[in-house]
Structure formats: structure tokens, C-alpha cells
């Protein structure tokens, strides 16, 4: 008896599983009502577990007169019109048909790949936990409102336009395709670009550039990630970063434009143009810094130790610094490329020189290693603005003399006078008298 009951239970369970995954094919034999079971094979409207098929040759095409659900929606022909009711598809919407949006929500857990998508004035929700691919080889998609969520990356394969609102709570990967934004954008996730110049400045969330030798679109960013597959990312105009900059791979070349880092609260390392280019704020107070870098370019005013072979063919300009309170101080680290070194330049002897508008001042080097240098001591915020070059300080004198004069006071005395431009670790001067023997 127990065996009979067990067998019956297993049969019922198997029947339930089969029933839960039944494919429903539309025929439209009665009317256009999606919710009328007579229009579907098996005389049943699709449930959330049922794949739905819109075949060719149907008498009529479905229109939602109530909220609709299905496990997937496949077009072989025809159309589905959403209207004022929600359509929730756990998997993909695909095939050779037309999806007509309405004023409601179309929820999609898988891919979206139909020949024609008419947006309506509603919302498309991409909420899959696995990668979702949006687009086909026929039509660029336009959305009125687009919301994303779920752990799956949303990969867009063609130009995509959002005419009203984008709300992103996931990872959007545009690849090399264009993203056109509408009225409002709320980015709580990441938007990624790999094309040469298809990036978009978005002032919320994170924007990542992950292609080769990309151009960074001008504008305001919150968080910015540089992850170049090769080469460097170059500014296409001035940019402002209000959050953080992360360098996974590659660097930023500013060209003639500026990069501004805002909200530099507290102390510590704040990245600027590469993983080896930053300001280490040692005393809080610096809140913003604007700079540019001149790659493969000799400094316009030559540091004393720069003779074309004993320096780096690159210089930086800190354009402006904003402060709060007492102002603070920091050590900027400047880096360079191997090909920018002079023939007689030694990286371990590289020292930071700052042109303050009148003369070059040697700031020494706390860290001078392969392709970077950092000044010996923190520089006060008020003295950070100016041009910076890197030259070999291995044979440099600890002082720079601007003038030296000697004059007779009387037959017994001589007056010596001198002025210096800079002094590094100088504890005073010793004057020695030389009495030549005739």
C-alpha cells in the first residue's frame, strides 16, 4: 500500500512539473485579448513558468487587457501590444516580430532582441541576474524610461536612446555603441564604454573607460575608472571628477585640457592622472586641485639641471588649488614614461623642480624611482600652483645662487653679499680666505 501511495505521489509531482513548464502558443482564434485562454494552446493563458510563442499566420495579434506574464516570449511573426498593462517576462523576448510598448512596465529577465520595438511612454525594466544582451542587427532601440537592476551586466549591441529617464542600479556595458540620454539620469551603478570616442560624462555613479587609446568625453563625473586595454586615455575636453578616480590599467593624458579633482577631504593619496600620479595630502585643508600634463614636451622654462639629456621630456602644471581652513599641504607625485627620459637621466637621481613664475625651485626628492618622483617635503597649498619638471639632481648643488658680489669696505675689510633662489638641506655658509703665493 505504501508503495502504491509513493508511486501516485511521484506521478502527481511529475505531472505538476510538466504542467509548470508548458509552452503556450497564441492562435488568436477568438479575439485579441491576451488574457482570454481560448486564444492559447491548451486553453490556458501563459503563467510565469510558461514560454509563450507568437507564431506566423495567427488570426489576430495579442493586446494586453490585463497584466501578462510568461517565462519567455518568442516571435515567429506578428506583434504584442502592451498598452496600459504590465508584461513581465522572466527570460528573453526575441524573434521576428514587433513589441509595442505602452504606458506601463515591461519587465525582462533575459535578452531583448526583436525586429521592431516601439517604446510607448512606459518603462522597460531589465532585472536579470545573468548577462542580458539588448539589441539585434536590424534596429536601434529607443526607450522612454529605462530601469536596470539585478546582478547581470546589461550589454547593449547598438545605439541606444533614452528619451526620458534612465535609472541604473546595475552594470550597463555600451561597448563601442552610442548612448543618448534624455531628461534625467540616476546612475547608482556603472556605465562602461570601450569605443574610441563614444563615452558619456555622467555626474552620478561610476563611468568606466575600458577600450584602447580612448578619448574621455568632457564634462562632470562622479567616479571615474580608467581600464585601458592598451595605450592611454586622452581628455577630449576639460573634466571634473567629484568622486574618486580608479586606475585599473593605463593613464590619463590631458592634452591641452584640465582635470579637476573636487571633494579632496581629509588626508591620504588622491589619484590624479595615473596610479603613480597623485597628491598625498599630509595636512588636511586641500579640497580641490586642477592640473594638466604635457606629455613628451620639454619644460617651457628649463630647470637648472635640465640640459636636454639629464631631464624628463614631460612637465606638469598645477593650475589652481582650493583650500579650507588653514589650507593644508601635500606631496604631489609626478610620473613619466621611459621614452621621455633624457639619454643621461638617472631615475634614481630625479628631483622635482617647480617654476614659481620667477625662478625654478628644487624641491628635492623623497621618492625617486622608476618613472616617478615626489618632493622631499610636503608643499603648502599656497605654493602648489606652478609648473613642475623632473631633472637629474645627482650632481646638483644644494643651493642655487642668484647673485654674488664682493666690494672693499676699507683696506682691511671686504664685504661679501649674495642671494639664493633655493636652498635644500642647507645649514649655513662657511667663508674661506684664499691668499695666493706669488
XYZ file of C-alpha atoms in Angstrom:
438
model
C 0.000 0.000 0.000
C 2.831 2.384 0.874
C 4.498 1.661 -2.472
C 1.249 2.449 -4.321
C 0.883 5.779 -2.479
C 4.512 6.649 -3.212
C 4.044 5.884 -6.894
C 0.904 8.035 -7.079
C 2.751 10.900 -5.340
C 5.640 10.695 -7.799
C 3.268 10.645 -10.775
C 1.420 13.702 -9.472
C 4.719 15.526 -8.819
C 5.972 14.696 -12.319
C 2.680 15.887 -13.830
C 2.949 19.122 -11.829
C 6.500 19.777 -13.108
C 5.461 19.078 -16.693
C 2.427 21.339 -16.294
C 4.606 24.101 -14.840
C 6.750 24.300 -17.994
C 4.159 24.011 -20.770
C 4.764 26.118 -23.883
C 1.742 28.239 -24.794
C 1.248 29.159 -28.462
C -1.027 32.021 -29.444
C -3.623 31.463 -32.173
C -5.938 34.462 -31.772
C -8.897 32.357 -32.772
C -11.363 34.254 -30.593
C -10.159 37.866 -30.271
C -7.044 39.972 -29.444
C -7.268 39.540 -25.661
C -4.010 38.125 -24.201
C -5.972 37.108 -21.099
C -8.574 35.027 -22.936
C -7.487 31.414 -22.514
C -9.327 30.384 -25.693
C -6.658 32.219 -27.729
C -3.875 29.955 -26.418
C -2.935 26.346 -26.998
C -4.104 24.026 -24.283
C -6.843 26.512 -23.465
C -4.599 28.157 -20.853
C -3.118 31.644 -20.579
C 0.679 31.561 -20.016
C 1.830 31.583 -16.401
C 5.169 32.839 -15.121
C 6.624 29.375 -15.824
C 5.264 29.031 -19.357
C 7.198 30.032 -22.502
C 4.913 31.924 -24.921
C 5.149 31.818 -28.725
C 3.581 34.230 -31.206
C 3.532 32.165 -34.428
C 3.169 33.215 -38.041
C -0.280 33.010 -39.548
C -2.302 33.787 -36.415
C -5.784 35.186 -36.982
C -5.140 38.182 -34.707
C -2.247 39.568 -32.637
C -2.487 39.849 -28.844
C -3.206 43.017 -26.871
C -2.921 43.000 -23.087
C -6.259 43.687 -21.392
C -4.839 42.560 -18.060
C -1.322 42.130 -16.671
C 0.534 39.395 -18.544
C 3.336 37.027 -17.529
C 5.390 34.314 -19.208
C 8.757 32.596 -18.867
C 9.894 33.818 -22.303
C 8.310 35.442 -25.329
C 9.306 34.306 -28.829
C 8.059 35.931 -32.024
C 7.809 33.996 -35.249
C 5.723 36.828 -36.700
C 3.204 39.428 -35.611
C 3.157 41.704 -32.595
C 2.311 42.083 -28.922
C 0.815 45.373 -27.706
C 1.264 46.126 -24.017
C -0.973 49.192 -23.641
C -1.782 50.126 -20.058
C -0.943 46.736 -18.512
C 2.350 45.294 -17.300
C 4.090 42.485 -19.142
C 6.554 40.502 -17.031
C 8.864 38.096 -18.859
C 11.220 36.038 -16.709
C 13.526 35.256 -19.618
C 14.092 36.690 -23.096
C 11.907 38.492 -25.609
C 13.176 37.585 -29.060
C 12.345 36.818 -32.665
C 10.980 38.334 -35.866
C 8.121 40.393 -34.550
C 7.110 43.713 -33.015
C 6.825 44.626 -29.356
C 4.599 47.673 -28.874
C 5.192 49.371 -25.554
C 2.540 51.367 -23.765
C 2.235 53.405 -20.593
C 3.066 50.531 -18.265
C 6.070 48.377 -17.341
C 7.708 45.692 -19.461
C 9.899 43.600 -17.176
C 12.571 41.458 -18.848
C 14.852 38.972 -17.080
C 16.730 37.879 -20.205
C 17.666 39.299 -23.598
C 15.687 41.759 -25.709
C 16.089 41.061 -29.420
C 13.077 41.762 -31.622
C 12.901 43.204 -35.123
C 10.874 46.229 -34.018
C 10.465 47.787 -30.586
C 8.054 50.724 -30.276
C 8.773 52.365 -26.932
C 5.462 53.984 -25.954
C 5.661 56.179 -22.842
C 6.168 53.467 -20.280
C 9.155 51.804 -18.619
C 11.329 48.878 -19.601
C 12.823 47.111 -16.572
C 15.915 44.964 -17.170
C 16.273 42.937 -13.986
C 18.148 39.756 -14.884
C 20.664 38.071 -12.602
C 22.649 36.819 -15.619
C 24.087 38.777 -18.535
C 21.383 40.442 -20.626
C 22.008 41.334 -24.295
C 19.906 44.168 -25.659
C 19.620 44.702 -29.422
C 19.722 42.940 -32.770
C 21.128 43.615 -36.228
C 18.073 45.461 -37.542
C 17.029 48.374 -35.349
C 18.475 50.830 -32.818
C 16.305 50.778 -29.698
C 14.709 53.834 -28.137
C 13.280 53.680 -24.609
C 11.096 56.220 -22.866
C 12.080 55.171 -19.335
C 14.735 52.514 -18.759
C 15.344 50.961 -15.344
C 18.040 48.387 -14.638
C 18.616 46.144 -11.640
C 19.941 42.687 -10.870
C 23.479 41.335 -10.859
C 23.639 40.612 -14.595
C 25.528 43.036 -16.856
C 23.299 44.733 -19.442
C 25.149 44.650 -22.792
C 23.793 46.980 -25.493
C 24.764 45.990 -29.027
C 23.527 49.079 -30.925
C 22.942 52.811 -30.472
C 20.541 53.249 -27.562
C 18.407 56.292 -26.769
C 16.505 57.057 -23.565
C 14.175 59.975 -24.191
C 13.026 60.488 -20.605
C 14.630 58.835 -17.541
C 17.433 56.338 -17.041
C 17.669 54.742 -13.608
C 20.644 52.393 -13.449
C 21.186 50.083 -10.487
C 23.358 47.597 -12.339
C 26.243 47.492 -14.836
C 25.495 48.831 -18.307
C 28.057 47.951 -20.978
C 27.717 50.059 -24.132
C 30.830 48.614 -25.772
C 31.559 50.841 -28.762
C 27.921 51.926 -29.153
C 26.385 55.353 -28.583
C 24.262 56.130 -25.528
C 21.872 59.082 -25.857
C 20.438 60.281 -22.556
C 17.215 62.173 -22.028
C 15.600 64.267 -19.321
C 17.166 62.747 -16.196
C 19.799 60.165 -15.339
C 20.214 58.451 -11.985
C 23.235 56.186 -12.082
C 23.661 54.130 -8.924
C 25.758 51.542 -10.736
C 28.360 51.580 -13.513
C 28.161 52.562 -17.185
C 31.030 51.228 -19.334
C 32.358 52.342 -22.712
C 35.016 50.747 -24.939
C 34.736 52.794 -28.141
C 37.322 55.338 -29.209
C 35.050 58.302 -28.546
C 31.598 57.047 -27.513
C 31.956 57.798 -23.788
C 29.489 59.834 -21.781
C 30.061 62.117 -18.798
C 27.573 61.110 -16.088
C 27.568 63.016 -12.800
C 26.306 60.114 -10.674
C 27.566 56.582 -10.097
C 30.634 55.300 -11.934
C 31.729 55.617 -15.553
C 34.390 53.213 -16.815
C 36.534 53.577 -19.945
C 37.862 50.112 -20.852
C 38.925 50.340 -24.503
C 42.209 51.196 -26.214
C 43.528 54.758 -26.519
C 40.131 56.219 -25.740
C 39.017 59.841 -25.684
C 37.380 60.823 -22.400
C 34.290 62.918 -23.011
C 34.379 66.352 -21.379
C 32.021 67.104 -18.512
C 31.329 66.253 -14.880
C 31.862 62.750 -13.492
C 31.221 61.297 -10.072
C 33.505 58.251 -10.030
C 35.784 57.545 -12.988
C 37.549 54.246 -13.761
C 40.383 54.036 -16.309
C 40.963 50.486 -17.537
C 42.687 50.760 -20.910
C 43.306 47.524 -22.775
C 46.251 49.324 -24.375
C 47.607 52.849 -24.564
C 46.278 55.824 -22.620
C 43.002 57.672 -22.282
C 43.117 61.274 -23.502
C 40.852 64.129 -22.463
C 38.538 65.371 -25.201
C 37.859 68.491 -23.118
C 38.071 69.654 -19.521
C 36.677 67.189 -16.978
C 35.737 67.429 -13.325
C 35.666 64.395 -11.021
C 33.674 64.880 -7.833
C 34.225 61.375 -6.502
C 37.167 59.026 -6.961
C 39.432 58.048 -9.853
C 40.440 54.394 -10.109
C 43.303 53.314 -12.369
C 42.955 49.626 -13.188
C 45.192 49.926 -16.244
C 46.547 52.837 -18.235
C 46.705 56.546 -17.533
C 45.119 59.884 -18.479
C 46.749 62.283 -20.905
C 45.263 65.736 -20.506
C 46.434 67.263 -23.777
C 45.575 70.975 -23.679
C 42.699 70.410 -21.239
C 42.468 70.312 -17.449
C 41.422 67.684 -14.945
C 39.871 68.890 -11.688
C 39.556 66.711 -8.600
C 36.973 68.013 -6.147
C 35.991 66.959 -2.633
C 39.526 66.043 -1.539
C 38.595 65.880 2.121
C 40.985 64.679 4.787
C 44.455 63.294 4.190
C 45.971 60.488 2.146
C 46.555 59.668 -1.504
C 44.227 61.230 -4.071
C 44.815 59.883 -7.576
C 45.084 62.325 -10.459
C 46.408 61.075 -13.821
C 47.695 57.555 -13.146
C 48.386 55.044 -10.405
C 51.754 56.787 -9.946
C 50.466 60.320 -10.315
C 48.675 61.660 -7.264
C 48.812 64.111 -4.426
C 49.473 62.707 -0.976
C 47.730 65.187 1.286
C 49.703 65.235 4.522
C 47.827 68.067 6.241
C 44.091 68.383 5.691
C 42.769 71.507 4.038
C 43.229 70.946 0.291
C 39.739 70.490 -1.164
C 40.289 70.768 -4.921
C 43.152 70.654 -7.402
C 43.210 71.385 -11.138
C 46.132 70.299 -13.309
C 47.300 69.339 -16.763
C 50.233 67.326 -18.083
C 52.364 67.999 -21.145
C 53.491 64.599 -22.400
C 56.717 64.255 -24.374
C 57.269 68.016 -24.060
C 60.270 69.807 -22.587
C 59.500 72.307 -19.794
C 58.996 75.837 -21.165
C 61.455 77.207 -18.613
C 64.434 74.928 -18.253
C 65.309 73.720 -14.730
C 68.989 74.297 -13.887
C 69.872 70.611 -14.179
C 67.871 70.085 -17.371
C 70.187 70.174 -20.368
C 68.099 68.095 -22.748
C 69.785 64.851 -21.725
C 69.614 64.935 -17.910
C 65.908 65.534 -17.515
C 62.453 64.235 -18.393
C 60.678 65.404 -21.516
C 57.408 65.938 -19.697
C 56.140 68.593 -17.336
C 53.062 69.257 -15.269
C 51.129 72.402 -14.443
C 49.057 72.713 -11.284
C 46.646 75.386 -12.423
C 44.730 76.021 -9.215
C 44.234 74.722 -5.681
C 41.215 75.295 -3.442
C 41.527 75.076 0.333
C 39.533 75.251 3.513
C 40.635 76.272 6.981
C 44.384 76.699 7.300
C 44.972 75.420 3.773
C 46.850 72.176 4.285
C 49.833 70.699 2.465
C 50.745 67.731 0.318
C 53.360 65.965 -1.770
C 52.486 65.660 -5.460
C 53.959 62.606 -7.181
C 54.730 63.089 -10.868
C 55.380 60.192 -13.206
C 56.664 59.865 -16.756
C 57.237 57.288 -19.473
C 60.507 55.525 -20.208
C 60.680 57.079 -23.663
C 60.568 60.574 -22.143
C 63.864 60.216 -20.258
C 66.954 62.056 -21.478
C 69.935 59.930 -22.504
C 71.907 60.854 -19.358
C 68.973 60.966 -16.943
C 69.075 58.638 -13.958
C 65.610 57.864 -12.481
C 67.059 57.329 -9.006
C 68.509 60.849 -9.086
C 65.381 62.540 -10.401
C 64.294 65.581 -8.406
C 61.227 67.782 -8.513
C 61.704 71.339 -9.774
C 58.937 73.925 -9.518
C 58.782 77.118 -11.560
C 57.006 79.708 -9.407
C 56.816 82.377 -12.086
C 60.209 83.875 -11.300
C 62.672 81.041 -10.863
C 62.971 77.280 -10.601
C 62.980 75.924 -7.047
C 64.437 72.498 -6.305
C 62.081 70.514 -4.066
C 64.419 67.520 -3.927
C 63.042 64.005 -3.934
C 61.694 61.877 -1.128
C 60.918 59.113 -3.611
C 62.741 58.888 -6.912
C 62.220 55.540 -8.583
C 61.411 54.059 -11.934
C 59.408 56.649 -13.800
C 58.218 58.845 -10.919
C 59.458 61.400 -8.425
C 57.977 63.001 -5.337
C 59.276 66.076 -3.468
C 61.320 65.756 -0.313
C 58.929 67.701 1.892
C 55.204 68.480 1.764
C 54.393 71.668 -0.136
C 51.941 74.104 1.370
C 48.750 74.598 -0.613
C 49.627 78.232 -1.301
C 52.862 77.152 -3.033
C 51.498 74.260 -5.096
C 50.457 76.270 -8.155
C 53.052 76.355 -10.927
C 54.959 74.263 -13.460
C 56.802 71.115 -12.405
C 59.658 69.365 -14.165
C 61.885 66.415 -13.287
C 65.649 66.688 -13.739
C 68.663 64.719 -12.595
C 69.726 66.080 -9.227
C 72.636 63.724 -8.783
C 75.249 66.441 -9.226
C 73.162 69.410 -8.223
C 74.398 71.868 -5.629
C 72.207 72.124 -2.527
C 71.731 75.823 -3.267
C 71.001 77.990 -6.285
C 72.960 81.261 -6.310
C 71.202 84.222 -7.884
C 73.982 86.760 -7.288
C 77.357 87.101 -5.521
C 79.315 90.356 -5.119
C 82.478 91.420 -3.266
C 83.415 95.029 -2.513
C 86.109 96.791 -0.473
C 84.937 98.414 2.713
C 88.409 99.638 3.580
C 91.973 98.397 3.316
C 91.284 95.772 5.986
C 87.804 94.575 5.059
C 85.828 93.143 2.165
C 82.007 92.968 2.068
C 80.551 89.781 0.571
C 76.889 89.772 -0.460
C 74.864 87.047 -2.100
C 71.281 85.949 -2.686
C 69.919 82.449 -3.325
C 66.975 81.193 -5.328
C 66.657 77.945 -3.361
C 68.356 76.013 -0.583
C 67.968 72.278 0.023
C 69.164 70.907 3.381
C 71.446 73.905 3.811
C 72.573 74.649 7.366
C 74.649 77.763 6.667
C 77.667 79.102 4.800
C 81.395 78.913 5.527
C 83.572 81.674 4.048
C 87.202 80.810 3.406
C 90.009 83.250 2.595
C 92.471 82.396 -0.142
C 95.913 84.057 -0.040
C 97.723 83.228 -3.268
C 101.501 82.860 -3.166
C 103.279 84.989 -5.786
